[in-house]
Short mmCIF file of C-alpha atoms in Angstrom, two decimals:
data_model
loop_
_atom_site.label_atom_id
_atom_site.label_comp_id
_atom_site.label_asym_id
_atom_site.label_seq_id
_atom_site.Cartn_x
_atom_site.Cartn_y
_atom_site.Cartn_z
CA MET A 188 0.03 0.01 0.11
CA GLU A 189 1.37 3.30 -1.05
CA THR A 190 1.66 5.90 1.89
CA ARG A 191 2.70 9.38 1.59
CA MET A 192 3.17 11.95 4.44
CA GLY A 193 2.48 15.60 3.66
CA LYS A 194 2.66 19.03 5.24
CA ILE A 195 0.91 22.09 4.26
CA TYR A 196 1.21 25.64 5.63
CA SER A 197 -2.02 26.91 6.64
CA ASP A 198 -2.64 30.80 6.23
CA ALA A 199 -5.90 30.32 8.16
CA LEU A 200 -4.09 29.07 11.23
CA GLY A 201 -0.61 30.48 10.74
CA ARG A 202 0.96 27.06 11.25
CA GLU A 203 2.06 24.11 9.43
CA MET A 204 -0.32 21.11 9.35
CA GLU A 205 0.32 17.46 8.81
CA TYR A 206 -1.71 14.84 7.01
CA ILE A 207 -1.10 11.28 5.44
CA ARG A 208 -2.42 9.67 2.40
CA TYR A 209 -2.89 5.86 2.12
CA GLY A 210 -3.32 4.63 -1.51
CA SER A 211 -2.57 6.38 -4.87
CA SER A 212 -5.97 6.00 -6.94
CA GLY A 213 -9.73 5.75 -6.29
CA LYS A 214 -12.25 7.86 -4.44
CA PRO A 215 -10.67 10.08 -1.75
CA PHE A 216 -12.09 9.69 1.68
CA PHE A 217 -10.95 12.31 4.27
CA ALA A 218 -10.59 10.66 7.73
CA VAL A 219 -11.08 13.04 10.83
CA PRO A 220 -9.40 11.98 13.92
CA SER A 221 -11.48 11.41 17.30
CA GLN A 222 -11.18 14.05 19.91
CA ASP A 223 -7.53 15.18 20.44
CA GLY A 224 -6.29 12.62 18.10
CA ARG A 225 -3.55 12.90 15.53
CA TYR A 226 -3.45 12.13 11.72
CA PHE A 227 -1.79 8.85 12.43
CA ASP A 228 -4.71 7.47 14.64
CA PHE A 229 -6.91 6.08 11.71
CA ALA A 230 -4.07 3.72 10.93
CA ASN A 231 -2.95 3.05 14.34
CA PHE A 232 -6.50 1.81 15.35
CA GLY A 233 -6.83 -0.54 12.43
CA MET A 234 -9.18 1.66 10.32
CA VAL A 235 -6.94 1.62 7.23
CA ASP A 236 -6.32 -2.19 7.69
CA ALA A 237 -9.92 -2.77 8.01
CA VAL A 238 -10.41 -1.62 4.20
CA ALA A 239 -6.78 -2.21 2.79
CA ASP A 240 -8.21 -4.35 0.06
CA TYR A 241 -10.09 -1.30 -1.19
CA ILE A 242 -7.09 0.77 -1.09
CA GLU A 243 -4.72 -1.71 -2.57
CA GLN A 244 -7.29 -2.52 -5.42
CA GLY A 245 -7.16 1.33 -6.18
CA ARG A 246 -10.96 1.90 -5.36
CA ILE A 247 -10.37 4.28 -2.41
CA GLN A 248 -7.55 6.47 -1.01
CA ILE A 249 -7.65 7.77 2.68
CA ILE A 250 -6.39 11.11 3.73
CA SER A 251 -6.05 11.55 7.62
CA PHE A 252 -5.26 14.86 8.85
CA ASP A 253 -4.82 16.74 12.08
CA THR A 254 -7.47 18.69 14.17
CA ILE A 255 -6.75 21.38 16.75
CA ASP A 256 -9.46 19.95 19.24
CA ARG A 257 -7.08 20.41 22.22
CA GLU A 258 -7.29 24.18 21.67
CA THR A 259 -10.94 24.38 20.74
CA TRP A 260 -13.36 21.53 21.80
CA SER A 261 -11.25 20.23 24.63
CA ASN A 262 -10.02 23.60 25.82
CA GLU A 263 -12.64 23.85 28.58
CA GLY A 264 -10.95 26.67 30.68
CA GLY A 265 -10.78 28.97 27.57
CA ASP A 266 -13.07 31.59 26.18
CA PRO A 267 -15.94 29.61 24.40
CA ALA A 268 -15.99 32.71 21.77
CA ALA A 269 -12.46 32.49 21.02
CA ARG A 270 -12.47 28.61 20.96
CA MET A 271 -15.11 28.82 18.21
CA GLN A 272 -13.34 31.38 16.26
CA LEU A 273 -10.21 29.18 16.16
CA HIS A 274 -12.43 25.96 15.20
CA GLU A 275 -13.83 28.06 12.28
CA LYS A 276 -10.29 29.03 11.17
CA TRP A 277 -9.48 25.13 11.23
CA TYR A 278 -12.56 24.51 9.14
CA HIS A 279 -11.38 26.99 6.54
CA TYR A 280 -7.92 25.34 6.54
CA VAL A 281 -9.61 22.13 5.80
CA CYS A 282 -11.99 23.30 3.07
CA ASP A 283 -9.84 26.12 1.56
CA GLU A 284 -6.58 24.90 1.83
CA LEU A 285 -6.05 21.15 2.48
CA TYR A 286 -8.87 19.94 0.28
CA PRO A 287 -7.84 21.66 -2.85
CA HIS A 288 -3.99 20.77 -2.20
CA VAL A 289 -5.00 16.98 -1.73
CA MET A 290 -7.47 16.83 -4.51
CA ALA A 291 -4.92 18.35 -6.89
CA GLU A 292 -2.45 15.97 -5.68
CA THR A 293 -4.87 12.86 -6.39
CA GLY A 294 -6.25 14.24 -9.81
CA TYR A 295 -9.54 13.04 -8.89
CA ALA A 296 -12.21 14.93 -10.53
CA GLY A 297 -15.33 14.22 -8.46
CA ARG A 298 -16.39 15.09 -4.95
CA ALA A 299 -14.75 13.20 -2.06
CA GLY A 300 -16.14 11.21 0.95
CA ILE A 301 -15.58 12.02 4.58
CA THR A 302 -15.72 9.88 7.81
CA GLY A 303 -14.98 10.01 11.35
CA CYS A 304 -15.73 8.26 14.83
CA SER A 305 -16.99 10.05 18.07
CA MET A 306 -15.65 13.63 17.77
CA GLY A 307 -14.49 12.84 14.26
CA ALA A 308 -18.04 11.82 13.28
CA TYR A 309 -19.20 15.38 14.33
CA HIS A 310 -16.56 17.05 12.28
CA ALA A 311 -17.16 14.64 9.27
CA ALA A 312 -20.95 15.54 9.35
CA ASN A 313 -20.26 19.30 9.94
CA PHE A 314 -17.87 19.26 6.80
CA PHE A 315 -20.37 17.60 4.75
CA PHE A 316 -23.55 19.39 5.73
CA ARG A 317 -21.73 22.80 5.23
CA ARG A 318 -19.99 21.84 1.85
CA PRO A 319 -21.82 19.15 0.02
CA ASP A 320 -20.27 20.73 -3.05
CA LEU A 321 -17.04 19.24 -1.70
CA PHE A 322 -18.14 15.94 -0.23
CA ASP A 323 -20.84 13.54 -1.54
CA THR A 324 -20.55 10.81 0.95
CA VAL A 325 -20.44 11.08 4.85
CA ILE A 326 -19.88 8.03 7.23
CA ALA A 327 -20.23 9.41 10.71
CA LEU A 328 -19.86 6.80 13.48
CA SER A 329 -21.01 7.65 17.13
CA GLY A 330 -21.15 11.46 16.70
CA VAL A 331 -22.97 14.31 18.35
CA TYR A 332 -24.25 16.92 15.86
CA ASP A 333 -25.34 19.71 18.10
CA PRO A 334 -22.23 21.47 19.67
CA ALA A 335 -24.57 22.85 22.48
CA LEU A 336 -24.33 19.23 23.87
CA LEU A 337 -20.51 19.74 24.15
CA ILE A 338 -20.01 23.32 25.20
CA HIS A 339 -22.78 23.66 27.87
CA GLY A 340 -24.44 27.18 28.39
CA TYR A 341 -22.87 29.11 25.45
CA PHE A 342 -24.06 29.36 21.78
CA ASP A 343 -23.14 32.00 19.29
CA ALA A 344 -23.45 32.47 15.61
CA THR A 345 -20.13 30.60 14.81
CA MET A 346 -21.59 27.60 16.78
CA TYR A 347 -24.73 27.94 14.80
CA MET A 348 -22.90 27.50 11.39
CA ASN A 349 -21.11 24.40 12.97
CA SER A 350 -24.19 22.82 14.24
CA PRO A 351 -25.60 20.52 11.47
CA VAL A 352 -28.83 20.12 13.71
CA HIS A 353 -29.42 23.97 13.89
CA SER A 354 -28.47 24.81 10.31
CA LEU A 355 -30.20 22.18 8.57
CA ARG A 356 -33.34 22.78 10.68
CA ASN A 357 -33.40 26.23 9.45
CA MET A 358 -32.30 25.82 5.84
CA PRO A 359 -35.04 26.79 3.32
CA PRO A 360 -36.39 23.93 1.05
CA ASP A 361 -35.17 25.58 -2.10
CA HIS A 362 -31.60 26.09 -0.94
CA PRO A 363 -29.30 24.72 -3.55
CA TYR A 364 -27.57 22.35 -1.08
CA MET A 365 -30.99 20.35 -0.80
CA GLU A 366 -30.46 18.76 -4.03
CA LEU A 367 -26.83 18.07 -3.45
CA PHE A 368 -27.87 16.39 -0.18
CA ARG A 369 -30.23 14.26 -2.21
CA GLN A 370 -27.63 13.21 -4.60
CA SER A 371 -25.33 12.17 -1.80
CA LYS A 372 -24.66 9.26 0.51
CA ILE A 373 -25.37 9.99 4.08
CA ILE A 374 -24.82 7.32 6.72
CA ILE A 375 -25.16 8.03 10.41
CA CYS A 376 -24.53 5.31 12.83
CA VAL A 377 -24.48 4.79 16.62
CA GLY A 378 -24.41 1.82 18.85
CA GLN A 379 -26.68 1.46 21.93
CA GLY A 380 -23.98 -0.06 24.36
CA ALA A 381 -21.61 1.62 26.86
CA TRP A 382 -20.59 5.19 26.35
CA GLU A 383 -23.06 5.96 23.56
CA GLU A 384 -25.81 7.44 25.62
CA LEU A 385 -25.00 11.13 24.47
CA MET A 386 -24.34 9.95 20.87
CA GLN A 387 -27.76 8.30 20.66
CA ILE A 388 -29.21 11.63 21.70
CA GLY A 389 -27.10 13.41 18.94
CA THR A 390 -27.93 10.90 16.40
CA ARG A 391 -31.70 10.97 16.98
CA GLU A 392 -31.82 14.81 16.76
CA LEU A 393 -30.06 14.76 13.38
CA ASP A 394 -32.42 11.81 12.35
CA GLU A 395 -35.48 13.88 13.20
CA VAL A 396 -34.08 16.97 11.20
CA LEU A 397 -33.28 15.07 8.29
CA SER A 398 -36.48 13.45 8.17
CA GLN A 399 -38.43 16.61 8.55
CA LYS A 400 -36.49 18.12 5.57
CA GLY A 401 -36.99 15.16 3.28
CA ILE A 402 -33.31 14.55 3.01
CA PRO A 403 -32.71 10.70 2.39
CA ALA A 404 -30.12 9.36 4.94
CA TRP A 405 -29.23 5.86 6.43
CA ILE A 406 -29.46 6.23 10.13
CA ASP A 407 -28.35 2.98 11.76
CA TYR A 408 -28.79 2.13 15.38
CA TRP A 409 -26.71 -0.86 16.25
CA GLY A 410 -27.36 -3.22 19.13
CA TYR A 411 -27.18 -2.89 22.86
CA ASP A 412 -23.80 -4.64 22.83
CA VAL A 413 -22.26 -2.25 20.61
CA ASN A 414 -19.99 0.11 22.48
CA HIS A 415 -18.17 3.51 21.77
CA ASP A 416 -15.08 2.01 20.93
CA TRP A 417 -12.56 1.27 18.03
CA PRO A 418 -13.35 -2.54 17.65
CA TRP A 419 -17.11 -1.60 16.68
CA TRP A 420 -15.99 1.47 14.54
CA ARG A 421 -13.60 -0.77 12.59
CA LYS A 422 -16.64 -3.34 11.80
CA GLN A 423 -19.00 -0.33 10.88
CA TRP A 424 -16.57 1.36 8.74
CA ARG A 425 -16.01 -1.79 6.84
CA TYR A 426 -19.59 -2.58 6.65
CA PHE A 427 -20.79 0.82 5.56
CA LEU A 428 -17.83 1.45 3.08
CA GLU A 429 -18.80 -1.91 1.32
CA ARG A 430 -22.26 -0.87 0.72
CA THR A 431 -21.34 2.59 -0.21
CA MET A 432 -18.86 1.20 -2.95
CA GLU A 433 -21.66 -1.05 -4.18
CA GLY A 434 -23.98 1.81 -5.11
#
């Protein structure tokens, strides 16, 4: 399997950011780490190996990249407004700098996919619902999709933009993104076992909004033995990727 390390200077963040690409051809899938994770976690926790045949066959390539969660979502002592402004800069780094850089590297002409687990699922869904012109597939595993559940007692305009639940709820039916959503593959999954309680709440919220808006999505609630942990995410990632690639 071809593996390429990369670095890109982000004007939005004023720093150098790292990423890694697995594979050399096929549909790009951007993989967002879990909370406070690094770009190498997707491989270290077996998520790359779980779909290695798809990579080696040239059907997909995976781009895993760093977040700045420690400075934003995990920085509980920091000013919430400043944290959200920094998160928004990271969002623009990914969409305006990393994405075009990587897509030029790959030479892929279509839209990309995006995936993540836990906090990474929130990020993946947020990128997808804000930029369906960039992404046509999202596989979000065990996420929360309302940031008000993560930063209690604070909500501002930046959080609103980064809340799929809130922004979708108020999106007009004639918004051009609506048609892009309907042309996309939306997969949201959560277990019902240990440590999934908050994620079930978040998933049901998003499920309700998507249903109200008539946006087709596969919302899958796995069993009561399915915990918030990597062994299950490896199974889910493989399971949903297989079905995504069949379509």
